[in-house]
Amino acid sequence: MKRTHTCGQLRETDIDTEVRLCGWVRSYRDHGGVVFIDLRDREGLTQVVFDLPAESDDAAAEMYKLARALRNEWVIAAGGRVRHRGADRINPKLPTGRIEVLGASLTLLNRSDTVPFEPDEFGNVAEETRLKYRYIDLRRPALAQALVLRHKVCKTMRDVLDAKGFLEIETPFLTKSTPEGARDFLVPSRMQQGEFYALPQSPQLFKQILMIGGLDKYFQIVRCFRDEDLRADRQPEFTQLDVEMAFVCEDDIIDMTTDVLRAVCALADRPFPDEVRRISYAEAMDAYGTDRPDMRYEMLLHDVGEIVADCEFKVFSGAVASGGLVKALAAPGGGAFTRKVIDGYTDFAIEYGAKGLAWCKLADGAFTGTPAKFLSQPVQAKLREVCGASDGDIIFFVADTPAKTNRVLGALRNKLGADMNLYDDRAFAWCWVTDWPLVEWNEDQQRWDSLHHPFTSPRPEDVEKLDSDPGSATARAYDIVCNGVELGGGSIRIHNSGVQQKMFSLLGISAEDAQDRFGFLLDALRFGAPPHGGIALGLDRIVMMLCGAASLREVIAFPKTQRGTCPLTDAPAAVDDKQLAELNLKIIAPPTS
RNA sequence: GGGGCCGUAGCUCAAUUGGUUAGAGCACCGGACUGUCGAUCCGGAGGUUGCGGGUUCGACUCCCGUCGGCCUCGCCA
């Protein structure tokens, strides 16, 4: 039964070799006197030919009969000699297209029912069907190749880090709920009834403990769990490359990460810059309106508050007067946008929370649009200059609270960039976002929230600001961003118990609460914790980007639907009463379905 | 929790203003064919139009509800 080659392997140099291939019938072409079988495995496709046998040869006749009976997705082993196809029979679409195997033996290993869909590159099968029959979908070359790439990415990450002296160390999946950040997945404990483990949102605290334990230079390719609503780029379980080092500062982590990413991009044949640009959080927000700027194109945001502060257009001047932010974005050539297109952008802005979207078209040296008549000539001139706009362009304005203005106009910039084809789809624009604020004020909860997480260190010179002016304290945090997608983030951690306690108290976590939830960390920090820091990279997103996929589901073997279900296994599902009884649990409100 | 799109044969889709027998391609079954390569040709079978209710002489089509999928805002690093 053993195969000698894969279906993607044979070339002209293999001509006259006796081979044996195993795989799935992707298609069959029965010409009566000759039968072609396209045999597929995860490596590729090879054509096997069966010629009409001599009448006297019963064994060959039997084999030929079987060859004619083969159907799609049946599993076979076929042996024979490799031969050239002949100059006029070459299939340039296949890497193996210059050769074929002349079938001399054929074993039917298994039949297949008629498949619900053909696992080929044509067609467009409903996602749910693909997930339900994932074993068929996985035969699709694109999906198989994404998983091959994923494997190679993981291997490269391990090789690079191993060469740098890192240790891969596993951390628990059954751990403690720390209700910071995302919602936890909970696991009831049988032995400690009424108590729950939580699946880790990340191994954050364990890797810090490893540093304190002296196992500096740790990494792990690890599953993380977050019970939040799904998106195309968000699954409830996802994989991180998690790294932590002791005795380091920001540049050490950034350099290490850059080396990893450079190797990963090289393996996928993707460009990676010699030097990754760095941009501060403040600059990113100012010019791009987001903390994950898409640098594939310019078209920057401009703060025009000062220019319009005293203008007659109350939407602008009113926003400035009440401490808001007025920003503008000039779209080159946007003067040609129809009313319908502009209305579309207005709806888009409203989706993101804007009250509306003001715009002015520039033509013949003048502004048109709602705000135009309230903007004096000098104001119009300044807007032109600041936005770098000229006749034929359109300027969009958003006037709101600083956070909302940035959110809306930043999102609009992304949409315009895509709609107007402002960048090459194959471009990769990397940047590090640095100098993050340590905390931000949460208006709803009336408290400070950490931007990164509560274990991120402030800059040493900013520690005292935790008391005086927390909002102005800068964190030793950094995010790696590519094409407007956050691919990872990390920080230098707090390694001083007192500072950590101060941080908790700033975040409104009482001393008792802190001790209850993070006591083990606070204890550990008192027993010789070295300075340390690290980063976590989103593996799924990196692979998704490298293969240009539109969804995480294209790079995960067994992903969940948007409602967190698995059509293959039908998870999640009800459990036996016996199982519940062992856990001393009772379902009090049965699902209303 | 909100907004949007979608659900018709195994798969991908079509079906006029609400109109009489719901069509096509692929897959499947039977047949033909000695160089195809998403083979071709001839024939066949295949449907509770997601589900439940309603309006109507008549519903794939309109209305209400419900289930499911995808995108997205909120949420989430």
XYZ file of C-alpha atoms (C1' of nucleotides) in Angstrom:
670
model
C 0.000 0.000 0.000
C 2.940 2.305 0.588
C 3.177 5.218 -1.795
C 6.461 6.203 -3.358
C 5.596 9.816 -4.147
C 2.988 12.451 -3.428
C 0.647 13.716 -6.130
C 2.476 17.020 -6.364
C 5.936 15.693 -6.815
C 6.589 14.017 -10.147
C 8.416 15.884 -12.916
C 10.104 15.103 -16.212
C 13.177 13.975 -14.285
C 11.098 11.106 -12.910
C 10.249 9.701 -16.338
C 10.511 5.911 -16.514
C 10.383 5.576 -12.732
C 7.949 3.000 -11.337
C 5.775 4.870 -8.822
C 2.772 4.301 -6.610
C 0.469 7.165 -5.677
C -2.382 7.325 -3.167
C -5.107 9.891 -3.041
C -8.602 11.030 -3.923
C -10.143 11.037 -7.376
C -10.656 14.690 -8.194
C -12.055 14.048 -11.630
C -12.331 11.236 -14.130
C -12.519 11.461 -17.895
C -13.669 8.225 -19.472
C -13.162 8.228 -23.238
C -14.238 4.648 -23.712
C -10.840 3.479 -24.888
C -8.792 5.493 -22.430
C -9.529 6.723 -18.933
C -7.900 9.705 -17.241
C -7.943 9.996 -13.472
C -6.836 13.214 -11.771
C -5.492 12.002 -8.454
C -5.246 14.506 -5.624
C -3.530 14.573 -2.280
C -2.574 17.584 -0.190
C 0.550 18.148 -2.263
C -1.070 18.355 -5.658
C -2.601 16.645 -8.630
C -1.238 13.963 -10.941
C -2.884 12.470 -14.004
C -3.066 8.675 -14.148
C -3.965 7.105 -17.509
C -5.504 3.715 -18.079
C -5.345 2.379 -21.637
C -7.722 -0.148 -23.113
C -6.071 -3.516 -22.425
C -5.518 -6.366 -24.831
C -8.527 -8.708 -24.926
C -6.468 -11.666 -23.761
C -5.286 -9.956 -20.572
C -7.969 -10.688 -17.963
C -6.168 -8.989 -15.078
C -5.715 -5.803 -17.088
C -9.322 -5.920 -18.197
C -10.415 -6.156 -14.578
C -8.303 -3.143 -13.676
C -9.646 -1.175 -16.603
C -13.187 -1.930 -15.578
C -12.442 -0.601 -12.099
C -10.795 2.516 -13.527
C -13.964 3.260 -15.509
C -16.090 2.864 -12.402
C -14.137 5.362 -10.276
C -16.038 8.417 -9.083
C -15.122 11.720 -7.480
C -13.536 11.520 -4.042
C -13.064 7.765 -4.113
C -9.777 6.800 -2.504
C -7.342 4.784 -4.561
C -3.767 3.621 -4.855
C -2.409 3.592 -8.379
C 0.933 2.254 -9.534
C 2.709 2.521 -12.832
C 5.506 4.044 -14.857
C 5.976 7.797 -15.225
C 6.010 8.941 -18.815
C 6.107 12.143 -20.759
C 2.749 13.285 -22.007
C 3.907 14.299 -25.448
C 4.442 17.856 -26.576
C 0.847 18.556 -27.594
C -0.668 17.042 -24.444
C 1.110 19.101 -21.799
C -1.141 20.810 -19.274
C 0.569 24.094 -18.384
C -1.849 24.675 -15.507
C -0.370 21.836 -13.468
C 3.134 21.624 -11.975
C 2.937 17.933 -12.864
C 1.436 18.761 -16.240
C 4.314 17.499 -18.362
C 4.095 13.923 -17.137
C 1.494 11.281 -16.387
C 1.473 7.872 -14.740
C 0.543 4.983 -17.003
C -1.661 2.911 -14.696
C -0.360 -0.634 -14.201
C -2.030 -1.377 -10.886
C -5.109 0.035 -9.203
C -6.490 -0.578 -5.735
C -9.785 0.839 -4.562
C -9.132 1.807 -0.939
C -12.546 3.299 -0.286
C -15.622 4.578 -2.032
C -17.287 7.882 -1.276
C -20.921 8.814 -1.210
C -21.732 11.639 -3.603
C -20.066 14.555 -1.874
C -22.203 17.529 -0.809
C -19.813 19.779 -2.698
C -16.724 19.384 -4.835
C -13.574 20.421 -2.985
C -12.143 22.337 -5.899
C -11.189 25.931 -6.484
C -14.364 26.666 -8.423
C -17.762 27.475 -7.023
C -18.622 29.274 -3.880
C -20.069 26.950 -1.285
C -21.985 28.241 1.736
C -19.735 28.584 4.728
C -21.963 26.504 6.971
C -21.875 23.593 4.534
C -18.124 23.847 4.334
C -17.845 23.742 8.101
C -20.261 20.851 8.495
C -18.273 18.758 6.027
C -14.920 20.202 6.996
C -13.126 16.973 6.065
C -14.168 17.596 2.471
C -13.406 21.303 2.567
C -9.935 20.528 3.902
C -9.192 18.719 0.628
C -9.487 22.054 -1.175
C -5.996 23.070 -2.237
C -6.380 26.630 -0.941
C -7.390 25.545 2.545
C -4.799 22.779 2.679
C -2.118 25.201 1.554
C -3.115 27.734 4.187
C -2.603 25.060 6.822
C 0.725 24.092 5.275
C 1.777 27.743 5.463
C 0.552 27.937 9.036
C 2.714 24.955 9.932
C 5.736 26.539 8.291
C 5.140 29.827 10.076
C 5.012 28.027 13.426
C 8.150 26.075 12.624
C 9.996 29.228 11.585
C 8.952 30.993 14.762
C 10.223 28.062 16.824
C 13.480 27.865 14.880
C 14.227 31.579 15.170
C 13.445 31.699 18.868
C 15.252 28.459 19.609
C 18.343 29.851 17.920
C 18.087 32.892 20.170
C 18.010 30.717 23.276
C 14.310 30.755 24.047
C 12.510 27.873 25.769
C 9.025 26.755 24.795
C 7.152 26.202 28.038
C 3.495 25.267 28.440
C 1.182 27.028 30.836
C -2.169 25.872 32.248
C -5.463 26.006 30.386
C -7.377 25.375 33.579
C -6.629 28.517 35.475
C -8.164 31.337 37.425
C -10.698 33.862 36.223
C -9.317 37.375 36.210
C -12.284 39.471 35.144
C -10.211 42.115 33.418
C -10.604 42.750 29.729
C -12.667 40.170 27.912
C -15.298 37.787 29.255
C -13.892 34.445 30.447
C -14.889 30.962 29.399
C -15.618 29.134 32.645
C -15.101 25.466 33.489
C -16.859 24.098 36.556
C -14.754 22.155 39.030
C -16.014 18.740 40.172
C -13.585 18.463 43.044
C -14.130 21.986 44.310
C -17.847 22.217 43.857
C -19.269 25.625 43.195
C -15.916 26.869 41.959
C -14.739 27.439 38.422
C -11.620 27.415 36.399
C -11.331 29.905 33.562
C -9.689 29.253 30.240
C -6.852 31.750 29.805
C -7.385 34.918 27.770
C -3.607 34.801 27.455
C -0.797 33.285 29.523
C 0.149 36.792 30.678
C 0.626 36.155 34.381
C 2.206 32.735 33.973
C 4.877 34.064 31.666
C 5.691 36.811 34.145
C 5.955 34.172 36.861
C 8.310 32.218 34.587
C 10.545 35.289 34.403
C 10.500 35.592 38.165
C 11.305 31.883 38.241
C 14.489 32.558 36.319
C 13.382 30.857 33.066
C 14.074 33.974 31.094
C 13.517 33.878 27.344
C 10.242 31.997 27.196
C 7.915 31.496 24.286
C 4.839 29.464 23.529
C 2.525 28.999 20.571
C -0.584 28.897 22.638
C -4.350 28.907 22.420
C -6.172 31.793 24.058
C -9.869 32.057 24.836
C -12.155 35.078 24.925
C -15.905 34.864 25.203
C -16.838 37.855 23.065
C -18.816 38.312 19.866
C -17.117 37.016 16.744
C -15.965 38.805 13.625
C -14.251 37.791 10.392
C -10.966 38.385 12.219
C -12.021 37.182 15.685
C -12.602 33.643 16.922
C -13.411 32.647 20.514
C -10.270 30.531 20.578
C -7.249 31.805 18.753
C -3.510 31.245 18.774
C -0.755 33.561 19.900
C 2.974 33.469 19.670
C 3.586 34.467 23.272
C 7.064 35.664 24.221
C 8.640 37.020 27.393
C 12.213 37.992 28.263
C 13.961 39.128 31.413
C 16.571 41.885 31.624
C 15.319 43.719 28.564
C 13.963 47.034 27.468
C 11.587 47.958 24.636
C 14.163 47.769 21.866
C 15.155 44.219 22.785
C 11.591 42.985 22.355
C 11.096 45.017 19.208
C 14.325 43.691 17.673
C 13.514 40.096 18.592
C 9.996 40.417 17.159
C 11.282 42.053 14.010
C 13.653 39.124 13.463
C 10.779 36.664 13.870
C 8.511 38.553 11.495
C 11.247 39.021 8.941
C 11.888 35.270 8.870
C 8.180 34.503 8.664
C 7.647 36.931 5.782
C 10.683 35.574 3.960
C 9.303 32.072 4.145
C 6.027 33.232 2.629
C 7.931 35.264 0.051
C 6.517 38.529 1.299
C 8.410 41.802 1.561
C 9.627 43.024 4.925
C 11.412 46.336 5.454
C 14.975 46.625 6.696
C 13.769 49.076 9.288
C 10.190 49.060 10.571
C 8.862 52.553 10.963
C 7.906 53.671 14.464
C 5.106 56.054 15.197
C 3.905 57.253 18.553
C 0.354 56.650 19.669
C -0.228 60.404 19.673
C 1.026 60.806 16.108
C -1.012 57.828 14.959
C -4.192 59.225 16.445
C -3.444 62.657 15.056
C -2.668 61.655 11.476
C -4.663 58.452 11.109
C -7.362 58.700 13.781
C -6.542 55.209 15.000
C -3.973 53.364 17.064
C -3.425 50.940 14.190
C -2.653 53.115 11.199
C -2.803 51.753 7.675
C 0.342 53.187 6.146
C -0.121 51.801 2.669
C -1.299 55.233 1.602
C -1.154 58.846 2.709
C -4.388 60.872 2.819
C -3.909 61.930 6.418
C -6.303 63.479 8.897
C -5.805 67.110 9.852
C -6.858 68.892 13.010
C -8.604 72.000 11.739
C -10.059 73.093 15.078
C -8.047 76.262 15.234
C -8.960 77.250 11.712
C -12.713 76.839 12.157
C -12.968 77.788 15.838
C -14.504 81.157 15.061
C -16.368 80.339 11.882
C -20.101 80.748 11.459
C -20.725 77.043 10.984
C -21.947 76.135 14.462
C -21.305 72.413 14.041
C -17.591 73.251 13.864
C -17.248 76.223 16.165
C -19.611 74.662 18.697
C -17.575 71.476 18.832
C -14.379 73.438 19.397
C -16.002 75.566 22.078
C -17.110 72.495 24.007
C -13.671 70.890 23.965
C -14.354 68.751 20.930
C -12.191 67.986 17.961
C -12.746 69.021 14.349
C -10.759 67.079 11.811
C -10.656 67.066 8.062
C -9.668 64.569 5.408
C -9.158 65.498 1.771
C -9.901 62.807 -0.789
C -8.059 63.532 -4.039
C -10.434 63.584 -6.964
C -13.396 63.213 -4.625
C -15.024 66.220 -6.233
C -16.407 63.696 -8.672
C -18.308 61.785 -5.968
C -22.028 61.716 -6.664
C -24.533 62.677 -4.038
C -25.391 59.008 -3.650
C -21.781 58.085 -2.960
C -21.425 60.863 -0.421
C -24.670 59.811 1.264
C -23.168 56.348 1.537
C -20.193 57.786 3.390
C -22.519 59.763 5.615
C -24.378 56.580 6.567
C -21.027 54.944 7.166
C -20.000 57.777 9.502
C -23.287 57.523 11.367
C -22.748 53.792 11.877
C -19.558 54.709 13.663
C -21.408 57.085 15.938
C -21.103 60.407 14.118
C -24.052 62.766 14.058
C -23.318 63.460 10.441
C -20.620 64.006 7.904
C -19.859 67.496 6.605
C -18.158 67.866 3.260
C -17.006 70.487 0.822
C -16.145 69.994 -2.801
C -13.423 72.188 -4.215
C -13.923 73.629 -7.674
C -12.917 76.779 -9.488
C -11.131 78.050 -6.421
C -14.267 77.862 -4.274
C -15.912 75.519 -1.753
C -19.366 74.025 -2.257
C -21.365 71.977 0.234
C -23.303 72.742 3.379
C -20.521 74.374 5.414
C -19.158 76.355 2.446
C -21.141 79.520 2.872
C -20.118 79.768 6.528
C -16.426 79.524 5.734
C -14.729 82.793 4.852
C -12.193 83.049 2.054
C -9.220 83.089 4.438
C -10.613 80.031 6.263
C -11.129 78.203 2.986
C -7.598 79.064 1.938
C -6.171 77.740 5.186
C -8.201 74.538 4.930
C -6.887 74.000 1.422
C -3.358 74.500 2.604
C -3.552 72.339 5.727
C -5.378 69.493 3.976
C -3.246 69.717 0.869
C -6.410 69.893 -1.187
C -6.967 71.460 -4.558
C -9.736 71.851 -7.099
C -11.371 68.547 -7.920
C -10.972 67.188 -4.384
C -13.492 66.767 -1.582
C -12.836 67.470 2.066
C -14.744 65.505 4.702
C -15.143 66.953 8.183
C -16.117 65.390 11.476
C -16.735 67.510 14.557
C -17.349 65.658 17.785
C -15.618 64.545 20.956
C -11.962 63.794 20.287
C -12.481 60.047 20.599
C -15.474 59.978 18.297
C -13.979 62.315 15.710
C -10.930 60.089 15.434
C -12.956 56.894 15.387
C -15.261 58.112 12.624
C -12.736 59.856 10.425
C -10.183 57.081 10.918
C -12.738 54.531 9.772
C -13.720 56.753 6.855
C -10.070 56.993 5.827
C -9.850 53.202 5.718
C -13.011 52.968 3.678
C -11.929 55.636 1.224
C -8.533 53.991 0.889
C -10.186 50.732 -0.111
C -12.934 52.279 -2.258
C -10.540 54.528 -4.148
C -7.880 51.831 -4.634
C -5.265 53.988 -2.991
C -2.915 51.070 -2.435
C -1.573 47.933 -4.029
C -3.373 44.880 -2.655
C -0.047 43.099 -2.364
C 1.582 45.896 -0.349
C 2.650 45.341 3.237
C 3.144 48.415 5.391
C 4.491 47.622 8.842
C 4.844 49.948 11.782
C 5.422 49.920 15.488
C 3.065 52.051 17.527
C 4.881 53.245 20.638
C 4.498 55.607 23.585
C 0.993 54.581 24.541
C -0.844 56.309 27.328
C -0.851 54.062 30.381
C -4.542 54.558 31.110
C -7.574 56.254 29.698
C -10.600 57.677 31.429
C -13.708 55.531 31.159
C -16.602 57.969 31.132
C -19.319 55.341 31.640
C -17.669 53.648 34.593
C -16.097 56.852 35.909
C -12.706 55.262 36.367
C -9.315 54.757 34.738
C -8.874 51.760 32.434
C -5.534 50.451 31.283
C -5.050 50.695 27.543
C -2.834 47.637 27.392
C -3.297 45.667 30.604
C -2.715 46.377 34.303
C 0.755 44.827 34.299
C 2.218 47.255 31.802
C 4.927 49.446 33.245
C 4.777 53.215 33.060
C 7.957 54.934 32.034
C 10.111 55.243 35.181
C 9.883 59.031 35.111
C 6.083 58.804 34.936
C 5.525 56.622 37.999
C 4.731 59.651 40.147
C 2.089 60.734 37.626
C 0.009 57.746 38.723
C -0.953 59.962 41.655
C -0.891 63.404 40.114
C -2.031 63.040 36.504
C -2.569 59.419 35.419
C -3.860 60.402 31.984
C -0.502 61.862 31.034
C 1.562 58.855 32.085
C 3.193 56.999 29.202
C 3.318 53.226 29.091
C 6.285 51.155 28.008
C 4.055 49.444 25.483
C 4.315 48.771 21.757
C 2.042 47.297 19.121
C 3.078 45.852 15.777
C 0.684 46.872 13.028
C 0.527 45.852 9.393
C -1.859 47.358 6.857
C -4.048 48.743 9.600
C -4.340 45.410 11.391
C -2.961 44.953 14.871
C -0.876 41.811 14.692
C 0.571 41.917 18.161
C 1.345 43.961 21.191
C 3.434 43.891 24.270
C 5.100 45.872 26.979
C 7.767 46.088 29.571
C 6.008 44.871 32.710
C 5.852 46.229 36.199
C 8.371 44.235 38.265
C 7.918 46.113 41.510
C 5.231 45.033 43.921
C 4.598 48.564 45.146
C 4.155 49.983 41.665
C 1.873 47.095 40.764
C -0.272 47.772 43.813
C -0.374 51.430 42.958
C -1.511 50.505 39.458
C -4.318 48.324 40.784
C -5.490 51.060 43.067
C -5.476 53.543 40.172
C -7.702 51.145 38.226
C -10.137 51.058 41.114
C -9.158 47.596 42.313
C -9.084 47.633 46.103
C -6.160 46.180 48.022
C -8.347 43.280 49.119
C -9.566 42.619 45.585
C -6.040 42.818 44.248
C -4.818 40.380 46.863
C -7.726 38.046 46.132
C -7.307 38.061 42.373
C -3.646 38.742 41.793
C -2.124 37.976 45.193
C 0.172 35.340 43.721
C 1.635 37.917 41.345
C 2.044 40.558 44.037
C 3.749 37.950 46.218
C 6.013 36.829 43.405
C 7.017 40.404 42.623
C 8.405 40.678 46.171
C 10.792 37.725 45.751
C 13.398 38.955 43.324
C 11.428 39.743 40.209
C 13.767 40.746 37.389
C 12.885 43.539 34.980
C 11.057 41.846 32.143
C 8.797 42.343 29.189
C 7.378 40.600 26.211
C 4.916 40.502 23.408
C 2.131 38.391 21.944
C 1.574 38.027 18.209
C -1.696 36.904 16.686
C -0.697 33.805 14.757
C -4.028 33.346 12.968
C -4.014 36.942 11.774
C -0.425 36.727 10.579
C -1.164 33.617 8.544
C -4.379 35.185 7.276
C -2.455 38.168 6.049
C 0.326 36.150 4.492
C -2.097 34.167 2.384
C -4.396 37.100 1.696
C -7.432 35.443 3.257
C -10.505 37.517 4.095
C -11.414 35.516 7.176
C -9.678 33.741 10.042
C -11.769 30.702 9.169
C -9.594 30.212 6.095
C -6.499 29.589 8.196
C -7.998 27.554 11.049
C -8.694 23.867 10.525
C -11.838 23.769 12.639
C -13.227 27.257 13.212
C -16.473 28.317 14.863
C -19.423 30.103 13.255
C -20.265 33.660 14.171
C -22.493 32.397 16.985
C -19.736 30.263 18.394
C -21.005 26.917 17.185
C -19.220 24.139 15.339
C -21.438 22.678 12.584
C -19.133 19.646 12.352
C -19.490 18.480 15.943
C -22.575 20.469 16.902
C -20.752 21.989 19.844
C -21.775 23.431 22.176
C -24.384 20.935 23.312
C -26.447 20.023 26.336
C -24.887 17.545 28.759
C -26.315 14.606 30.682
C -28.070 15.235 33.945
C -25.522 12.868 35.461
C -22.697 15.150 34.411
C -24.488 18.154 35.846
C -25.192 16.262 39.075
C -21.498 15.452 39.494
C -20.784 19.131 39.273
C -23.724 19.997 41.498
C -25.035 22.234 38.752
C -28.582 22.782 37.640
C -29.858 24.496 34.515
C -32.425 26.885 35.928
C -33.607 28.542 32.716
C -33.676 26.071 29.859
C -32.957 27.597 26.464
C -36.193 28.955 25.034
C -35.723 27.215 21.685
C -28.263 44.212 22.280
C -28.547 47.243 17.254
C -28.087 47.669 11.658
C -27.499 45.246 6.798
C -27.466 41.087 3.259
C -28.985 36.092 2.552
C -31.851 31.080 2.858
C -35.338 27.541 -3.922
C -32.666 20.090 -6.261
C -26.619 17.163 -3.071
C -23.817 22.128 -4.645
C -24.041 27.099 -7.219
C -27.902 29.953 -8.992
C -32.698 31.492 -12.062
C -38.091 31.950 -11.881
C -41.838 38.878 -15.215
C -46.780 42.743 -11.514
C -48.710 37.421 -6.966
C -50.582 33.350 -12.058
C -51.464 27.899 -13.607
C -46.343 21.915 -14.951
C -40.476 25.924 -10.028
C -35.841 25.905 -14.475
C -30.315 25.718 -15.671
C -25.075 24.308 -14.843
C -22.231 20.940 -11.921
C -22.641 16.407 -9.091
C -25.506 11.578 -9.358
C -27.662 7.178 -12.529
C -27.785 4.770 -17.746
C -25.491 4.964 -22.590
C -21.643 6.570 -26.508
C -16.608 7.765 -27.338
C -8.639 5.931 -27.738
C -5.640 11.832 -25.547
C -8.642 14.300 -22.151
C -7.407 17.718 -18.374
C -13.443 21.889 -14.752
C -13.562 16.318 -21.301
C -17.613 16.053 -24.763
C -22.326 14.085 -26.653
C -27.341 11.505 -25.846
C -30.874 10.097 -22.133
C -32.701 9.810 -16.904
C -33.671 10.659 -11.944
C -33.693 14.444 -8.364
C -37.965 19.861 -4.945
C -42.577 20.121 1.812
C -38.890 26.979 -2.095
C -35.286 26.981 6.112
C -39.583 26.432 9.633
C -44.619 28.181 11.583
C -48.713 31.199 10.809
C -51.494 34.891 7.899
C -53.519 37.642 3.380
C -55.410 35.816 -1.471
C -59.373 32.367 -6.206
C -54.021 31.562 -6.379
C -47.717 32.657 -2.563
C -40.814 30.996 -4.160
C -42.887 36.017 -4.622
C -46.711 40.041 0.012
C -47.278 40.411 5.767
C -46.057 38.604 10.898
C -43.168 35.392 13.767
C -39.151 32.065 14.200
C -34.490 29.345 13.105
C -29.833 29.511 10.706
C -25.510 31.742 7.908
C -22.394 35.961 6.627
C -20.885 41.261 7.181
C -20.926 45.070 10.742
C -21.736 48.727 15.229
C -21.457 48.013 20.324
C -18.305 44.510 22.792
C -13.308 42.493 22.378
C -6.240 43.354 22.128
